CSV table of C-alpha atoms and ligand atoms in Angstrom, one decimal:
chain,number,residue,atom,x,y,z
E,154,MET,CA,44.2,53.1,10.0
E,155,ASN,CA,40.9,51.3,10.6
E,156,GLU,CA,37.9,53.4,11.7
E,157,PRO,CA,37.0,52.8,15.4
E,158,GLU,CA,34.1,50.3,15.7
E,159,HIS,CA,31.6,52.7,17.3
E,160,THR,CA,31.9,55.3,14.6
E,161,LYS,CA,30.8,52.8,12.0
E,162,ARG,CA,27.5,52.0,13.6
E,163,PRO,CA,24.3,53.7,12.4
E,164,ILE,CA,23.2,56.7,14.4
E,165,TRP,CA,20.2,54.9,16.0
E,166,MET,CA,22.6,52.3,17.4
E,167,ARG,CA,24.8,54.9,18.9
E,168,ILE,CA,21.9,56.1,21.1
E,169,PRO,CA,22.0,54.3,24.5
E,170,LEU,CA,19.4,51.5,24.8
E,171,THR,CA,17.6,53.2,27.6
E,172,LEU,CA,17.1,56.3,25.5
E,173,GLN,CA,16.0,54.3,22.6
E,174,ILE,CA,13.3,52.6,24.7
E,175,LEU,CA,12.1,56.0,26.0
E,176,ILE,CA,11.8,57.3,22.5
E,177,ALA,CA,10.0,54.1,21.5
E,178,LEU,CA,7.6,54.6,24.4
E,179,ILE,CA,6.8,58.2,23.5
E,180,LEU,CA,6.2,57.4,19.8
E,181,ALA,CA,4.2,54.3,20.8
E,182,ILE,CA,1.8,56.3,23.0
E,183,ALA,CA,1.3,58.9,20.2
E,184,PHE,CA,0.7,56.2,17.7
E,185,GLY,CA,-1.6,54.3,20.0
E,186,ILE,CA,-3.7,57.4,20.5
E,187,PHE,CA,-3.8,58.0,16.8
E,188,LEU,CA,-5.1,54.5,16.3
E,189,GLY,CA,-8.0,54.9,18.6
E,190,GLY,CA,-6.7,55.3,22.2
E,191,GLY,CA,-9.0,52.6,23.7
E,192,ASN,CA,-11.7,52.8,21.0
E,193,PRO,CA,-10.2,51.5,17.8
E,194,THR,CA,-12.1,51.6,14.6
E,195,GLU,CA,-12.9,48.3,12.8
E,196,SER,CA,-10.6,49.2,9.9
E,197,ASN,CA,-7.6,49.6,12.2
E,198,LYS,CA,-8.0,46.3,14.1
E,199,VAL,CA,-5.8,44.1,11.8
E,200,LEU,CA,-3.0,46.7,11.8
E,201,ILE,CA,-3.2,46.9,15.6
E,202,ASP,CA,-3.0,43.1,16.1
E,203,ASN,CA,0.0,42.9,13.8
E,204,LEU,CA,1.8,45.5,16.0
E,205,ALA,CA,2.5,42.7,18.5
E,206,ILE,CA,4.5,40.6,16.0
E,207,PRO,CA,8.0,42.0,16.9
E,208,ALA,CA,7.4,41.4,20.6
E,209,ASP,CA,6.2,37.9,19.9
E,210,LEU,CA,9.3,37.1,17.9
E,211,ILE,CA,11.6,38.6,20.5
E,212,LEU,CA,10.0,36.6,23.2
E,213,LYS,CA,10.3,33.5,21.1
E,214,ALA,CA,14.1,34.2,20.7
E,215,LEU,CA,14.5,34.8,24.4
E,216,ARG,CA,12.7,31.6,25.3
E,217,ALA,CA,15.0,29.7,22.9
E,218,LEU,CA,18.2,31.4,24.3
E,219,ALA,CA,17.3,30.9,28.0
E,220,PRO,CA,18.3,27.2,28.4
E,221,PRO,CA,21.7,27.4,26.6
E,222,LEU,CA,22.4,30.6,28.5
E,223,ILE,CA,21.8,29.0,31.9
E,224,LEU,CA,23.7,25.9,31.0
E,225,VAL,CA,26.9,27.5,29.8
E,226,ALA,CA,26.8,30.2,32.5
E,227,VAL,CA,26.7,27.6,35.3
E,228,LEU,CA,29.4,25.4,33.6
E,229,HIS,CA,31.6,28.5,33.0
E,230,THR,CA,31.4,29.5,36.6
E,231,PHE,CA,32.2,26.1,37.9
E,232,MET,CA,35.2,25.7,35.5
E,233,THR,CA,36.7,29.1,36.2
E,234,ALA,CA,36.0,30.2,39.7
E,235,GLU,CA,38.2,29.4,42.8
E,236,ILE,CA,35.9,28.0,45.5
E,237,PRO,CA,37.7,26.9,48.7
E,238,GLY,CA,36.1,24.1,50.8
E,239,ARG,CA,34.8,25.4,54.1
E,240,ALA,CA,34.2,29.0,53.0
E,241,GLY,CA,32.5,27.5,49.9
E,242,ARG,CA,30.0,25.7,52.1
E,243,LYS,CA,29.3,28.9,54.0
E,244,LEU,CA,28.9,30.7,50.7
E,245,GLY,CA,26.4,28.1,49.5
E,246,ILE,CA,24.3,28.5,52.7
E,247,LEU,CA,24.3,32.3,52.5
E,248,LEU,CA,23.3,32.2,48.8
E,249,ILE,CA,20.3,29.9,49.5
E,250,THR,CA,19.1,31.8,52.5
E,251,ASN,CA,19.4,35.2,51.0
E,252,THR,CA,17.7,34.2,47.8
E,253,THR,CA,14.8,32.4,49.6
E,254,VAL,CA,14.2,35.5,51.8
E,255,ALA,CA,14.2,37.7,48.7
E,256,ILE,CA,11.6,35.6,47.0
E,257,PHE,CA,9.4,35.5,50.1
E,258,ILE,CA,9.6,39.3,50.5
E,259,GLY,CA,8.6,39.6,46.8
E,260,LEU,CA,5.7,37.2,47.1
E,261,LEU,CA,4.6,38.8,50.4
E,262,VAL,CA,4.6,42.3,48.9
E,263,ALA,CA,2.8,41.2,45.7
E,264,ASN,CA,0.2,39.4,47.8
E,265,ILE,CA,-0.4,42.3,50.1
E,266,LEU,CA,-0.3,45.2,47.5
E,267,ARG,CA,-1.8,43.1,44.7
E,268,PRO,CA,-0.5,45.5,42.0
E,269,GLY,CA,-2.2,43.5,39.2
E,270,ARG,CA,-5.6,44.4,40.6
E,271,TRP,CA,-5.2,48.0,39.5
E,272,GLY,CA,-5.9,47.3,35.9
E,273,ARG,CA,-6.9,44.4,33.6
E,274,LEU,CA,-5.6,42.9,30.4
E,275,THR,CA,-7.6,40.8,28.1
E,276,PRO,CA,-6.8,37.1,29.0
E,277,PRO,CA,-5.3,35.1,26.2
E,278,THR,CA,-7.6,32.7,24.4
E,279,VAL,CA,-5.5,29.6,25.2
E,280,ILE,CA,-4.6,29.1,28.8
E,281,ASP,CA,-2.1,26.3,29.5
E,282,ALA,CA,-3.7,23.4,31.2
E,283,ALA,CA,-0.8,23.2,33.7
E,284,ALA,CA,-2.0,26.5,35.2
E,285,GLU,CA,-5.3,25.1,36.0
E,286,THR,CA,-4.2,21.8,37.5
E,287,SER,CA,-0.8,22.1,39.2
E,288,LYS,CA,-1.0,21.5,43.0
E,289,LEU,CA,1.6,21.4,45.7
E,290,ASP,CA,3.2,18.1,45.1
E,291,PRO,CA,6.8,17.9,46.5
E,292,TRP,CA,7.3,14.2,45.5
E,293,GLY,CA,6.2,15.0,42.0
E,294,LEU,CA,8.6,17.9,41.9
E,295,ILE,CA,11.5,15.7,42.9
E,296,GLN,CA,10.5,13.1,40.3
E,297,ASP,CA,10.2,15.7,37.7
E,298,ALA,CA,13.7,17.1,38.5
E,299,ILE,CA,15.3,14.2,36.8
E,300,PRO,CA,15.0,14.5,33.0
E,301,LYS,CA,14.3,11.5,30.8
E,302,ALA,CA,17.3,12.4,28.6
E,303,ILE,CA,20.2,14.7,29.1
E,304,LEU,CA,19.3,17.0,26.3
E,305,GLU,CA,15.6,17.1,27.1
E,306,PRO,CA,15.6,20.2,29.4
E,307,LEU,CA,17.3,22.1,26.6
E,308,VAL,CA,14.3,21.4,24.4
E,309,SER,CA,11.4,21.4,27.0
E,310,ASN,CA,12.7,24.6,28.8
E,311,ASN,CA,12.3,22.9,32.2
E,312,VAL,CA,14.5,25.1,34.4
E,313,ILE,CA,14.7,22.8,37.4
E,314,GLN,CA,15.9,19.9,35.2
E,315,LEU,CA,18.3,22.2,33.4
E,316,ILE,CA,19.9,23.3,36.6
E,317,VAL,CA,20.2,19.7,37.8
E,318,ILE,CA,22.1,18.9,34.6
E,319,ALA,CA,24.2,22.0,34.7
E,320,LEU,CA,25.2,21.6,38.3
E,321,SER,CA,26.0,17.9,37.9
E,322,PHE,CA,28.3,18.5,34.9
E,323,GLY,CA,29.7,21.7,36.5
E,324,ILE,CA,30.7,19.8,39.7
E,325,VAL,CA,32.1,16.9,37.8
E,326,LEU,CA,34.1,19.0,35.3
E,327,ARG,CA,35.4,21.0,38.2
E,328,ALA,CA,36.6,17.9,40.0
E,329,ILE,CA,38.2,16.5,36.9
E,330,LYS,CA,40.0,19.8,36.3
E,331,SER,CA,41.4,19.8,39.9
E,332,GLU,CA,42.5,16.2,39.6
E,333,MET,CA,44.3,17.0,36.3
E,334,ILE,CA,46.0,20.0,37.8
E,335,SER,CA,47.3,18.0,40.7
E,336,GLN,CA,48.7,15.5,38.2
E,337,GLY,CA,50.3,18.2,36.2
E,338,LYS,CA,48.1,17.6,33.2
E,339,ASP,CA,46.2,20.3,31.2
E,340,GLY,CA,43.8,18.2,29.1
E,341,TYR,CA,40.8,20.1,30.6
E,342,LYS,CA,41.8,23.3,28.9
E,343,PRO,CA,40.1,22.7,25.5
E,344,ILE,CA,36.8,22.0,27.3
E,345,GLU,CA,37.3,25.1,29.4
E,346,ASP,CA,38.0,27.2,26.3
E,347,VAL,CA,34.9,25.7,24.4
E,348,VAL,CA,32.6,26.5,27.4
E,349,GLY,CA,34.1,30.1,27.5
E,350,ILE,CA,33.6,30.6,23.8
E,351,LEU,CA,30.1,29.2,23.8
E,352,PHE,CA,29.2,31.5,26.8
E,353,GLU,CA,30.5,34.5,24.9
E,354,ALA,CA,28.6,33.4,21.7
E,355,VAL,CA,25.3,33.1,23.6
E,356,ILE,CA,25.8,36.5,25.2
E,357,ARG,CA,26.5,38.1,21.8
E,358,ILE,CA,23.4,36.6,20.2
E,359,LEU,CA,21.4,37.8,23.2
E,360,GLY,CA,22.9,41.2,22.5
E,361,TRP,CA,21.3,41.2,19.0
E,362,VAL,CA,17.9,40.3,20.5
E,363,ILE,CA,18.1,42.9,23.2
E,364,ALA,CA,19.0,45.5,20.5
E,365,LEU,CA,15.5,44.9,19.0
E,366,VAL,CA,13.7,45.5,22.4
E,367,PRO,CA,12.8,49.1,21.5
E,368,LEU,CA,10.9,47.8,18.5
E,369,ALA,CA,9.0,45.3,20.7
E,370,VAL,CA,8.3,48.1,23.2
E,371,PHE,CA,6.9,50.3,20.4
E,372,GLY,CA,4.7,47.5,19.1
E,373,ILE,CA,3.3,46.3,22.4
E,374,VAL,CA,2.7,49.7,23.9
E,375,SER,CA,1.0,51.2,20.8
E,376,LYS,CA,-1.1,48.1,20.5
E,377,THR,CA,-2.2,48.2,24.1
E,378,VAL,CA,-2.9,52.0,24.0
E,379,ALA,CA,-4.9,51.6,20.8
E,380,LYS,CA,-6.9,48.7,22.1
E,381,GLU,CA,-7.3,49.3,25.8
E,382,GLY,CA,-6.3,52.9,26.5
E,383,PHE,CA,-4.2,53.6,29.5
E,384,GLN,CA,-5.9,51.4,32.1
E,385,PRO,CA,-3.3,48.5,31.9
E,386,PHE,CA,-0.5,51.0,32.6
E,387,ILE,CA,-2.0,52.0,35.9
E,388,SER,CA,-1.3,48.5,37.2
E,389,LEU,CA,2.2,48.6,35.7
E,390,GLY,CA,2.8,51.8,37.8
E,391,ALA,CA,1.6,49.9,40.8
E,392,PHE,CA,3.8,47.0,39.9
E,393,ILE,CA,6.9,49.3,39.7
E,394,LEU,CA,6.0,50.7,43.2
E,395,ALA,CA,5.5,47.2,44.6
E,396,VAL,CA,8.9,46.0,43.2
E,397,LEU,CA,10.7,49.0,44.7
E,398,VAL,CA,9.1,48.4,48.1
E,399,ALA,CA,10.2,44.8,48.0
E,400,LEU,CA,13.7,45.6,46.9
E,401,PHE,CA,13.9,48.2,49.7
E,402,LEU,CA,12.9,45.6,52.2
E,403,GLN,CA,15.5,43.2,50.9
E,404,GLY,CA,18.1,46.0,51.3
E,405,CYS,CA,17.0,46.4,55.0
E,406,TYR,CA,17.3,42.6,55.5
E,407,TYR,CA,20.9,42.8,54.2
E,408,LEU,CA,21.8,45.7,56.5
E,409,THR,CA,20.3,43.8,59.5
E,410,ARG,CA,22.4,40.8,58.8
E,411,VAL,CA,25.5,42.9,58.3
E,412,LYS,CA,24.8,44.6,61.7
E,413,LEU,CA,24.2,41.4,63.5
E,414,GLU,CA,26.7,39.0,61.9
E,415,SER,CA,29.8,41.0,60.9
E,416,TRP,CA,32.2,43.6,62.3
E,417,VAL,CA,31.1,46.2,59.6
E,418,LYS,CA,28.7,49.0,60.6
E,419,PRO,CA,25.7,49.2,58.2
E,420,ILE,CA,26.4,52.9,57.6
E,421,ASP,CA,30.0,52.2,56.6
E,422,PHE,CA,28.7,49.4,54.4
E,423,LEU,CA,26.4,51.8,52.6
E,424,ARG,CA,28.9,54.6,52.3
E,425,GLY,CA,31.7,52.4,51.2
E,426,GLY,CA,29.5,50.6,48.6
E,427,THR,CA,28.1,53.7,46.9
E,428,ASP,CA,30.4,53.4,43.9
E,429,ALA,CA,29.4,49.8,43.3
E,430,PHE,CA,25.6,50.6,43.8
E,431,LEU,CA,25.8,53.5,41.3
E,432,THR,CA,27.8,51.5,38.8
E,433,ALA,CA,25.3,48.7,39.0
E,434,PHE,CA,22.4,51.1,38.6
E,435,SER,CA,24.0,52.8,35.6
E,436,THR,CA,25.2,49.7,33.8
E,437,SER,CA,22.3,47.2,34.7
E,438,SER,CA,25.1,44.6,34.9
E,439,SER,CA,26.4,43.1,38.1
E,440,GLY,CA,29.1,41.4,35.9
E,441,ALA,CA,30.4,44.8,34.6
E,442,THR,CA,30.3,46.1,38.2
E,443,MET,CA,32.3,43.1,39.6
E,444,PRO,CA,35.8,44.7,39.6
E,445,ILE,CA,34.3,47.8,41.4
E,446,THR,CA,32.5,45.6,43.9
E,447,PHE,CA,35.7,43.7,44.6
E,448,GLU,CA,37.6,46.9,45.0
E,449,VAL,CA,35.2,48.8,47.3
E,450,LEU,CA,34.9,45.7,49.6
E,451,GLN,CA,38.7,45.7,50.1
E,452,GLU,CA,39.6,49.4,49.9
E,453,LYS,CA,36.6,51.2,51.3
E,454,ILE,CA,35.0,48.7,53.6
E,455,GLY,CA,38.2,47.0,54.6
E,456,LEU,CA,37.4,43.3,54.1
E,457,ARG,CA,40.0,40.6,53.7
E,458,GLU,CA,40.8,39.9,50.1
E,459,SER,CA,39.6,36.3,50.3
E,460,SER,CA,36.2,37.3,51.6
E,461,ALA,CA,35.8,40.1,49.1
E,462,ALA,CA,36.7,37.6,46.3
E,463,LEU,CA,34.2,35.0,47.4
E,464,GLY,CA,31.2,37.2,47.5
E,465,SER,CA,31.9,39.6,44.6
E,466,LEU,CA,33.7,37.3,42.1
E,467,VAL,CA,32.4,33.8,42.9
E,468,GLY,CA,29.0,34.4,44.6
E,469,ALA,CA,28.1,37.0,42.1
E,470,ASN,CA,27.8,34.3,39.4
E,471,PHE,CA,25.0,32.5,41.4
E,472,ASN,CA,23.7,35.1,43.7
E,473,ASN,CA,21.0,37.3,42.0
E,474,ASP,CA,18.5,38.0,44.8
E,475,GLY,CA,17.1,41.0,43.2
E,476,THR,CA,16.4,39.0,40.0
E,477,ALA,CA,14.8,36.1,42.0
E,478,LEU,CA,12.6,38.6,43.8
E,479,TYR,CA,11.6,40.2,40.6
E,480,GLU,CA,10.8,37.0,38.7
E,481,ALA,CA,8.5,35.8,41.5
E,482,MET,CA,6.8,39.1,41.7
E,483,SER,CA,6.3,39.3,37.9
E,484,ALA,CA,4.7,35.9,37.8
E,485,LEU,CA,2.3,36.8,40.6
E,486,PHE,CA,1.6,40.2,39.0
E,487,ILE,CA,0.7,38.8,35.6
E,488,SER,CA,-1.5,36.2,37.2
E,489,GLN,CA,-3.3,39.0,39.1
E,490,VAL,CA,-3.6,41.1,36.0
E,491,LEU,CA,-5.2,38.1,34.2
E,492,GLY,CA,-7.4,37.2,37.1
E,493,GLN,CA,-5.7,33.7,36.9
E,494,HIS,CA,-5.3,32.8,40.5
E,495,LEU,CA,-2.0,31.0,41.5
E,496,ASN,CA,-2.7,28.6,44.4
E,497,LEU,CA,-0.2,27.8,47.1
E,498,GLY,CA,1.2,24.9,45.2
E,499,GLN,CA,1.8,27.1,42.2
E,500,GLN,CA,3.3,29.9,44.3
E,501,PHE,CA,5.7,27.3,45.7
E,502,LEU,CA,6.6,26.2,42.2
E,503,VAL,CA,7.3,29.9,41.5
E,504,VAL,CA,9.6,30.1,44.5
E,505,LEU,CA,11.6,27.0,43.3
E,506,THR,CA,11.8,28.0,39.7
E,507,SER,CA,12.7,31.6,40.6
E,508,ILE,CA,15.6,30.3,42.7
E,509,PHE,CA,16.9,28.2,39.8
E,510,ALA,CA,16.2,30.9,37.2
E,511,SER,CA,18.1,33.5,39.2
E,512,VAL,CA,21.1,31.1,39.7
E,513,GLY,CA,21.2,30.8,35.9
E,514,ALA,CA,20.7,34.5,35.1
E,515,ALA,CA,24.0,35.8,33.8
E,516,ASN,CA,25.2,39.1,35.2
E,517,ILE,CA,24.2,41.1,32.1
E,518,PRO,CA,21.4,43.6,31.4
E,519,ASN,CA,18.0,42.0,31.0
E,520,ALA,CA,19.1,38.5,31.7
E,521,GLY,CA,16.3,38.2,34.3
E,522,LEU,CA,13.8,38.8,31.5
E,523,VAL,CA,15.2,35.8,29.6
E,524,THR,CA,15.1,33.3,32.4
E,525,MET,CA,11.6,34.6,33.5
E,526,THR,CA,10.2,32.8,30.5
E,527,LEU,CA,11.0,29.5,32.2
E,528,VAL,CA,9.3,30.6,35.5
E,529,PHE,CA,6.2,31.5,33.6
E,530,GLN,CA,6.1,28.3,31.7
E,531,SER,CA,6.5,26.2,34.9
E,532,VAL,CA,3.1,27.4,36.2
E,533,GLY,CA,1.4,27.8,32.8
E,534,LEU,CA,1.4,31.6,32.6
E,535,PRO,CA,1.3,32.9,29.1
E,536,THR,CA,4.8,34.1,28.3
E,537,GLN,CA,3.5,36.7,25.8
E,538,TYR,CA,2.6,38.9,28.8
E,539,ILE,CA,6.3,39.2,29.5
E,540,ALA,CA,6.2,41.7,26.6
E,541,VAL,CA,4.2,44.0,28.9
E,542,LEU,CA,7.1,43.8,31.4
E,543,VAL,CA,9.6,44.6,28.7
E,544,THR,CA,8.3,48.2,28.7
E,545,VAL,CA,9.5,48.8,32.3
E,546,ASP,CA,12.4,46.4,32.4
E,547,TRP,CA,15.0,49.1,31.5
E,548,PHE,CA,14.3,50.8,34.8
E,549,LEU,CA,13.5,47.8,37.1
E,550,ASP,CA,16.6,46.0,35.8
E,551,ARG,CA,18.8,48.8,37.1
E,552,CYS,CA,17.2,48.6,40.5
E,553,ARG,CA,17.4,44.8,40.9
E,554,THR,CA,21.0,44.9,39.6
E,555,ALA,CA,21.9,47.3,42.5
E,556,ILE,CA,20.3,44.8,44.9
E,557,ASN,CA,22.1,41.9,43.3
E,558,VAL,CA,25.4,43.7,43.9
E,559,MET,CA,24.4,44.6,47.5
E,560,GLY,CA,23.6,40.9,48.0
E,561,ASP,CA,27.1,39.9,46.8
E,562,MET,CA,28.6,42.5,49.1
E,563,THR,CA,26.6,41.3,52.0
E,564,VAL,CA,27.8,37.7,51.4
E,565,SER,CA,31.4,38.9,51.4
E,566,THR,CA,30.9,40.9,54.6
E,567,LEU,CA,29.2,38.0,56.4
E,568,ILE,CA,32.0,35.6,55.4
E,569,ASP,CA,34.5,38.2,56.7
E,570,GLY,CA,33.0,37.5,60.2
E,571,LYS,CA,32.9,39.4,63.4
E,572,LYS,CA,36.6,40.4,63.6
E,573,PRO,CA,38.2,43.0,61.2
E,574,LYS,CA,41.4,42.0,59.5
E,575,THR,CA,43.4,44.5,61.6
E,576,GLN,CA,42.9,42.0,64.5
E,577,ASP,CA,44.5,39.2,62.4
E,578,ASN,CA,47.8,41.2,62.6
E,579,GLN,CA,47.4,41.8,66.3
E,580,LEU,CA,46.9,38.0,66.8
E,581,LEU,CA,50.0,37.2,64.8
E,582,GLY,CA,52.0,39.9,66.6
U,770,LIG,N1,20.9,42.7,35.1
U,770,LIG,C1,21.0,41.8,36.2
U,770,LIG,C2,22.4,41.7,36.7
U,770,LIG,O1,23.3,42.0,35.9
U,770,LIG,C3,20.4,40.5,35.9
U,770,LIG,C4,18.9,40.6,35.6
U,770,LIG,O2,18.6,40.9,34.4
U,770,LIG,O3,18.1,40.4,36.5
U,770,LIG,O4,22.6,41.3,37.8
């Protein structure tokens, strides 16, 4: 009999990723201190600079994977999800409002607490000209949303253009599929299969890149400690705190909407949803949590099956409020750390690209980190600073995933409306 897959893997790979990252962090701090702890000697400088190479390569791979990931994730959702007409429109409005509120909460908290002011990082030598020049220009944004060629956004990494292309093809393929089904044809199936297989393939390749994250963390942390000591990490601590405050406020916003716009009591919502929140926190994947979310919405909170399905199975593919909030905050944080002020126009661009980037973020661990590269590029922030965020992503990913799931549950609850399903039976009776 074949040996089970997991026993064949080397010992290091059998350790959970979170633990690997923690081990890498500890080793990196020790190595960074050994190399100078803020006062490196001349002879160590070349070695220290080379420590950033794994992180640079990993970021390059993430940047390359982001566009195909977004494209196939959106196409896959449109081709496979069941979206009824009227409830579908309500779903769309809820997704947009919740995500926009999330981003504004994120930007507000980041602007008030200014976590990036707690420590400084050396600015990169080359700053993208777009960062210096972009102003609030809605007409320019609309013009820019249409790419010159269909494949251009895949190459230029323009997230808004990419989503325009993905949504257009998604909507059209969906319509063609429905027409074929009503005519009894099944010619759409090969396309559906190809999209499904490509989606799986991109996720698997992403898995290889993510497996190398501990190496990147080791390199970037030991380099930072060796060169600049612990000062940069003080601001990272402030950033974690700021993100937690913002996610907490987003949770309060959900509970307020649940209280005002549905029959469910917020306390029952929280109690009933505990299994889903804990699963989200422990897996860092709202996709893996999906079946549990669906179940608790029906069994513990008592929603109708159709409302539970819309929020937790359909909405979950587009609705990533925690991710949107996090991407916007990260952009602002890094701009603060670098002392590279983002004006109102640029912050608006951050809002827009974060909305699109969160729509395209697949429900898997660290997906937000992948699409974040596109948000940074849109306002000319240097993406190599995302490597700094990699060091805390293993924790913040868990927290924002729990909020992503809470967001899906809120959408389901609001769609369920002001009357519980028990009253449906009374009306019929
Ligand atoms: N891990 C998140 C989720 O599964 C996505 C992200 O990385 O933000 O919902």
